[in-house]
Coordinates of N, CA, C and O in Angstrom, one line a residue:
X1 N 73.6 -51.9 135.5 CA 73.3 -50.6 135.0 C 71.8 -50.6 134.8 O 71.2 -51.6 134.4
X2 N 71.2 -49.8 134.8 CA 69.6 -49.2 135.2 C 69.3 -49.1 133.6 O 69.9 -49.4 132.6
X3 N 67.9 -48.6 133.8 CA 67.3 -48.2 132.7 C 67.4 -46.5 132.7 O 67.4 -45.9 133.8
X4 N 67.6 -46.0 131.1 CA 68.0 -44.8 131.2 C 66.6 -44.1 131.2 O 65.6 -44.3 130.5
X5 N 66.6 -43.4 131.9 CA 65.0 -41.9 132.2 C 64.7 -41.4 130.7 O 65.6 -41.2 129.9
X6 N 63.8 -41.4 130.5 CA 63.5 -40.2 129.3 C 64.1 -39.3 129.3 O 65.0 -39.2 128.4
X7 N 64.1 -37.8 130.4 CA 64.4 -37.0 130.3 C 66.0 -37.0 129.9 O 66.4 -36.2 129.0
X8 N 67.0 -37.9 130.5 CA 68.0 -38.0 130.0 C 67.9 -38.5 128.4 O 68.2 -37.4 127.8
X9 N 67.8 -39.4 127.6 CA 67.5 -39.4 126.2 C 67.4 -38.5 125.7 O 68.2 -38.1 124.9
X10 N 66.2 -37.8 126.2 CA 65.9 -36.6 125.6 C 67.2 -35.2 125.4 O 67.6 -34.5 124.5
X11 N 67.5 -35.5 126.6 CA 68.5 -34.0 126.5 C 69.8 -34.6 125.2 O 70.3 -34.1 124.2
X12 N 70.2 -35.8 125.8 CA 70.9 -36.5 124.5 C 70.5 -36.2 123.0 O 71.2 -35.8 122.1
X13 N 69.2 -36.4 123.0 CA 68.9 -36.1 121.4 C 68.7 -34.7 121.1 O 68.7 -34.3 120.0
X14 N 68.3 -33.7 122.1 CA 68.2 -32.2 121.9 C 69.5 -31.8 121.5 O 69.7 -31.2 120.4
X15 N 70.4 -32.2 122.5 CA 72.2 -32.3 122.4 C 72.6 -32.0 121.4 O 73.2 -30.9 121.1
X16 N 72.2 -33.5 120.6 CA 73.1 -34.3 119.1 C 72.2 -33.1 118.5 O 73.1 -32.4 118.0
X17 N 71.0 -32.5 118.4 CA 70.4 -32.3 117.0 C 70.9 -30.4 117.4 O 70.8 -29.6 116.5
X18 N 71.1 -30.1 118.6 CA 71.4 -28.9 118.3 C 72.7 -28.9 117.8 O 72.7 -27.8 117.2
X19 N 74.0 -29.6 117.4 CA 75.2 -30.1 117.7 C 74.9 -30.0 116.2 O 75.7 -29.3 115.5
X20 N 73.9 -30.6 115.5 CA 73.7 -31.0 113.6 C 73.6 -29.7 113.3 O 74.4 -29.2 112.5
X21 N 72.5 -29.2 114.0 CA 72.2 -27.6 113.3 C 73.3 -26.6 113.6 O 73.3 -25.6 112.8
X22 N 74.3 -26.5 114.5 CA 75.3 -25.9 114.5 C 76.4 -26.0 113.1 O 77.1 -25.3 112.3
X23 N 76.1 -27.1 113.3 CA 77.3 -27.7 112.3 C 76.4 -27.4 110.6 O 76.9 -26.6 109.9
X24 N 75.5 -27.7 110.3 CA 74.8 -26.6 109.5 C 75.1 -25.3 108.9 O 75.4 -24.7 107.9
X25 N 74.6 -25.2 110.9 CA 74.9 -23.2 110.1 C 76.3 -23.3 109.7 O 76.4 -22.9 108.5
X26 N 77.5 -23.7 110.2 CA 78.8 -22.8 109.7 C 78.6 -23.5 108.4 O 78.3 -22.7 107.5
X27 N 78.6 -24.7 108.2 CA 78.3 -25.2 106.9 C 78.5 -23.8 105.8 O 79.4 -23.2 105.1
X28 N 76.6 -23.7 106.1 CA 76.3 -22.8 105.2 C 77.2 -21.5 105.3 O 77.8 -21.2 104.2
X29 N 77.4 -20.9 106.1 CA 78.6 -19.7 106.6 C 79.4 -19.8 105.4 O 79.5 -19.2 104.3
X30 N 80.1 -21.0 106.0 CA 81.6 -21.2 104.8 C 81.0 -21.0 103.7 O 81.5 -20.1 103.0
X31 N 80.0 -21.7 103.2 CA 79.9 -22.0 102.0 C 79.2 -20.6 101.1 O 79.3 -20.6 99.8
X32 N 78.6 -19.7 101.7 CA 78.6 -18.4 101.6 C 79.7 -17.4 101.4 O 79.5 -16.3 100.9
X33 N 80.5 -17.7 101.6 CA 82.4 -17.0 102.3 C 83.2 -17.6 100.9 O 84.1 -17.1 100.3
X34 N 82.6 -18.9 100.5 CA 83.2 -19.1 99.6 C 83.5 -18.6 97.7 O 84.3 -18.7 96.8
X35 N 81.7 -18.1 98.1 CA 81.5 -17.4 96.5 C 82.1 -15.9 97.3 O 83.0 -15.4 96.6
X36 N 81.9 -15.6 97.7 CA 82.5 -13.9 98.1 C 84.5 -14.1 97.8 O 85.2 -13.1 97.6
X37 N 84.9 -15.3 98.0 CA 86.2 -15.3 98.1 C 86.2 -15.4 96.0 O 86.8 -14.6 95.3
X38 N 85.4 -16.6 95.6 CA 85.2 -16.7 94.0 C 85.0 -15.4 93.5 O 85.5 -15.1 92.4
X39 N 84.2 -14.5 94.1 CA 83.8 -13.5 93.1 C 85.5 -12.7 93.6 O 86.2 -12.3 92.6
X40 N 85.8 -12.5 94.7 CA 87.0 -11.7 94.9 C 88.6 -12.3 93.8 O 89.6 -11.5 93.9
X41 N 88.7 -13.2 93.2 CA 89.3 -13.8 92.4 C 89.1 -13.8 91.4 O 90.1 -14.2 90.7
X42 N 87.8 -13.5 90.7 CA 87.9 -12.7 89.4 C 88.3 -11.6 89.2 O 89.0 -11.3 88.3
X43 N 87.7 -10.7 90.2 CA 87.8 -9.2 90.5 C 89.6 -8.7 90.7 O 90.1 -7.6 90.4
X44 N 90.2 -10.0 91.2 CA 91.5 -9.7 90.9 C 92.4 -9.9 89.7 O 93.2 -9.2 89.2
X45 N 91.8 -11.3 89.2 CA 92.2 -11.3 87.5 C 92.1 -10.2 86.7 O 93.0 -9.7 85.9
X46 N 90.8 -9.8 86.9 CA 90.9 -8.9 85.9 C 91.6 -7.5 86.1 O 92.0 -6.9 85.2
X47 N 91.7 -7.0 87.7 CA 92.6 -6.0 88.0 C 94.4 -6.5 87.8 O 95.3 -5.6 87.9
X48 N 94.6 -7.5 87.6 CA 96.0 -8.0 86.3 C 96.1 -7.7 85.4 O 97.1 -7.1 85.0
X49 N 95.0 -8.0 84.6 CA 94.9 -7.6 83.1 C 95.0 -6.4 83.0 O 95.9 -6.2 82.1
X50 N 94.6 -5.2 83.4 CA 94.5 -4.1 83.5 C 95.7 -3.5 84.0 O 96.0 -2.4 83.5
X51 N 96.3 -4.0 84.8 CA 98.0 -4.0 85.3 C 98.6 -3.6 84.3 O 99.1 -2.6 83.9
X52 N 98.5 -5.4 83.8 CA 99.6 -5.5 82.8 C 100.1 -4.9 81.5 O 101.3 -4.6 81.1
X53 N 98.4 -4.6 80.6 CA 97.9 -3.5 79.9 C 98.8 -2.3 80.1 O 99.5 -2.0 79.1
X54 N 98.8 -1.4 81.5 CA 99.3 -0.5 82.1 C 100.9 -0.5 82.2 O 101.6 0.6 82.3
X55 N 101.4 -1.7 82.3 CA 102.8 -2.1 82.2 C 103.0 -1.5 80.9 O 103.2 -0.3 80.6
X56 N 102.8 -2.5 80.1 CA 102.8 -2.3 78.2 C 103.3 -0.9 77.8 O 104.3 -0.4 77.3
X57 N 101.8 -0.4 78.5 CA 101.7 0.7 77.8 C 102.9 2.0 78.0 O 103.4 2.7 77.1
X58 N 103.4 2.0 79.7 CA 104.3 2.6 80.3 C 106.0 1.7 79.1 O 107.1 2.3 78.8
X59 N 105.8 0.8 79.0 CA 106.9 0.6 78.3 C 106.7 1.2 77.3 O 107.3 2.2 77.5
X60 N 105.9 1.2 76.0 CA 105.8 1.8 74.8 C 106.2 3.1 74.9 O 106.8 3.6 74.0
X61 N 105.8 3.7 76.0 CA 105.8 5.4 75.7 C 107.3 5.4 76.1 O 108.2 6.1 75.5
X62 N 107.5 4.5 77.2 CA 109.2 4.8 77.3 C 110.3 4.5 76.2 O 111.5 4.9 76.3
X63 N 109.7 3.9 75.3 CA 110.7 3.4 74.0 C 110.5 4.6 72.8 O 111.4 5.0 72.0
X64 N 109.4 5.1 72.9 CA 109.1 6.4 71.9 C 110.0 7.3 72.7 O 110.7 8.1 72.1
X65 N 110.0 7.3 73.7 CA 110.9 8.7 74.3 C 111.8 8.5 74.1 O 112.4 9.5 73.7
X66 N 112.9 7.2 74.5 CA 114.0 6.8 74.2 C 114.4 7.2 72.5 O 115.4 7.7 72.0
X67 N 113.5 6.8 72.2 CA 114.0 6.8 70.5 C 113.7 8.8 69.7 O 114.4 9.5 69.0
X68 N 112.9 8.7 70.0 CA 112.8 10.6 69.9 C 113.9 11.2 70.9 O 114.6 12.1 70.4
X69 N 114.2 10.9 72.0 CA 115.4 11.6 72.5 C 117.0 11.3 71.8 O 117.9 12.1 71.9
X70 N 117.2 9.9 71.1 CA 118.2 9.7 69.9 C 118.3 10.3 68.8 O 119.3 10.6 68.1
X71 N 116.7 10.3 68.9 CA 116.9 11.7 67.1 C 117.2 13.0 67.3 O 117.5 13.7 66.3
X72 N 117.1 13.6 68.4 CA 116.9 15.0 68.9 C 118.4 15.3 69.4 O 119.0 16.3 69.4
X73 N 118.8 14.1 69.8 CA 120.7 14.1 70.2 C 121.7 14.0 69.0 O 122.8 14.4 68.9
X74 N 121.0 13.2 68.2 CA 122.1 12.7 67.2 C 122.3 14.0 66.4 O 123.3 14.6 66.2
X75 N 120.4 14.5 66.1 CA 120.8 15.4 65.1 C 119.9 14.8 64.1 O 119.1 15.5 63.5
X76 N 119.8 13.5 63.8 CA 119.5 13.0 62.5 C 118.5 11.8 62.5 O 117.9 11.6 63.5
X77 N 118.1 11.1 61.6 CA 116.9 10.5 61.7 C 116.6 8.9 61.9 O 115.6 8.3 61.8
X78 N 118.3 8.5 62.4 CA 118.9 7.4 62.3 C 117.7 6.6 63.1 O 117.2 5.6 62.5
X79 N 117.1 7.0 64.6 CA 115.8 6.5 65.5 C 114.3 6.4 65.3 O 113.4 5.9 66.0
X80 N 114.6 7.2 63.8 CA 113.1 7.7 63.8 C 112.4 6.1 63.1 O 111.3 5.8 63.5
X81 N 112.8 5.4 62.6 CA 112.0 4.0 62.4 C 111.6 3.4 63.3 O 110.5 2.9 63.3
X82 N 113.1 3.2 64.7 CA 112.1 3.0 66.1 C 111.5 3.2 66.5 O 111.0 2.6 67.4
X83 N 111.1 4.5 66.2 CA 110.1 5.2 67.0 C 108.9 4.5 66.4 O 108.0 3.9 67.0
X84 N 109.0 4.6 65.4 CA 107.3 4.6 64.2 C 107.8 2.8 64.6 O 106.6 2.4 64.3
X85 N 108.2 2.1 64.8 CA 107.7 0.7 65.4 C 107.6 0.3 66.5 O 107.3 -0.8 66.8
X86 N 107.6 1.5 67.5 CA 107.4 1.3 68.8 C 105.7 1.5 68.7 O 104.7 0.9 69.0
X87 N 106.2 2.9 68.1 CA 104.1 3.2 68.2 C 103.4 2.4 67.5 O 102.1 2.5 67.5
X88 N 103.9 1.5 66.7 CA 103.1 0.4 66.1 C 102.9 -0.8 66.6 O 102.0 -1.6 66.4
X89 N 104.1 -1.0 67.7 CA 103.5 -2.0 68.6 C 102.3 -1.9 69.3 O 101.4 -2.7 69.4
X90 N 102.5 -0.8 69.9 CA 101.1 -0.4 71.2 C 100.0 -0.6 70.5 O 99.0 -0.3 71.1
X91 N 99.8 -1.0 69.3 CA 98.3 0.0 68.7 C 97.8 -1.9 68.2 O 96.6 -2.1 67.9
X92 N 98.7 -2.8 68.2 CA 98.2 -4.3 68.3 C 97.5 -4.8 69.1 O 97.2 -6.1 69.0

């Protein structure tokens, strides 16, 4: 086997180092992609919290209704404590 040409070397190491800097950029790509994905994961937690809040709340009002529509059927005031502890939960 011969001695290898410059020019060949050369394209070998142009090669390898374009081949480094490719691998670089996605590098960096990903690693960009990955705080956008971080920041997109708080932005969802806290659209939970805010859910769940919303959950809560849709229950409370449905237990005050529940319990005001007992007092308004019965006649009498047998619900009316549930009620006044329903609205005292929500307000915790």
């Amino acid at each position: 086997m011969g001695p290898v040409s410059g020019t060949t070397t050369r394209r070998v190491l142009l090669a390898f180092g374009a081949l480094v800097a490719l691998f670089a950029a996605a590098s960096g790509y990903a690693l960009g992609r990955l705080s956008d994905i971080h920041d997109g994961t708080h932005a969802l937690r806290e659209a939970g919290g805010r859910a769940r809040e919303a959950r809560e709340l849709a229950t409370a009002v449905r237990d005050q209704y529940a319990h005001l529509a007992h007092t308004i059927i019965l006649g009498n005031d047998s619900h009316r404590r549930f009620h006044s502890e329903a609205a005292r939960g929500r307000r915790r």
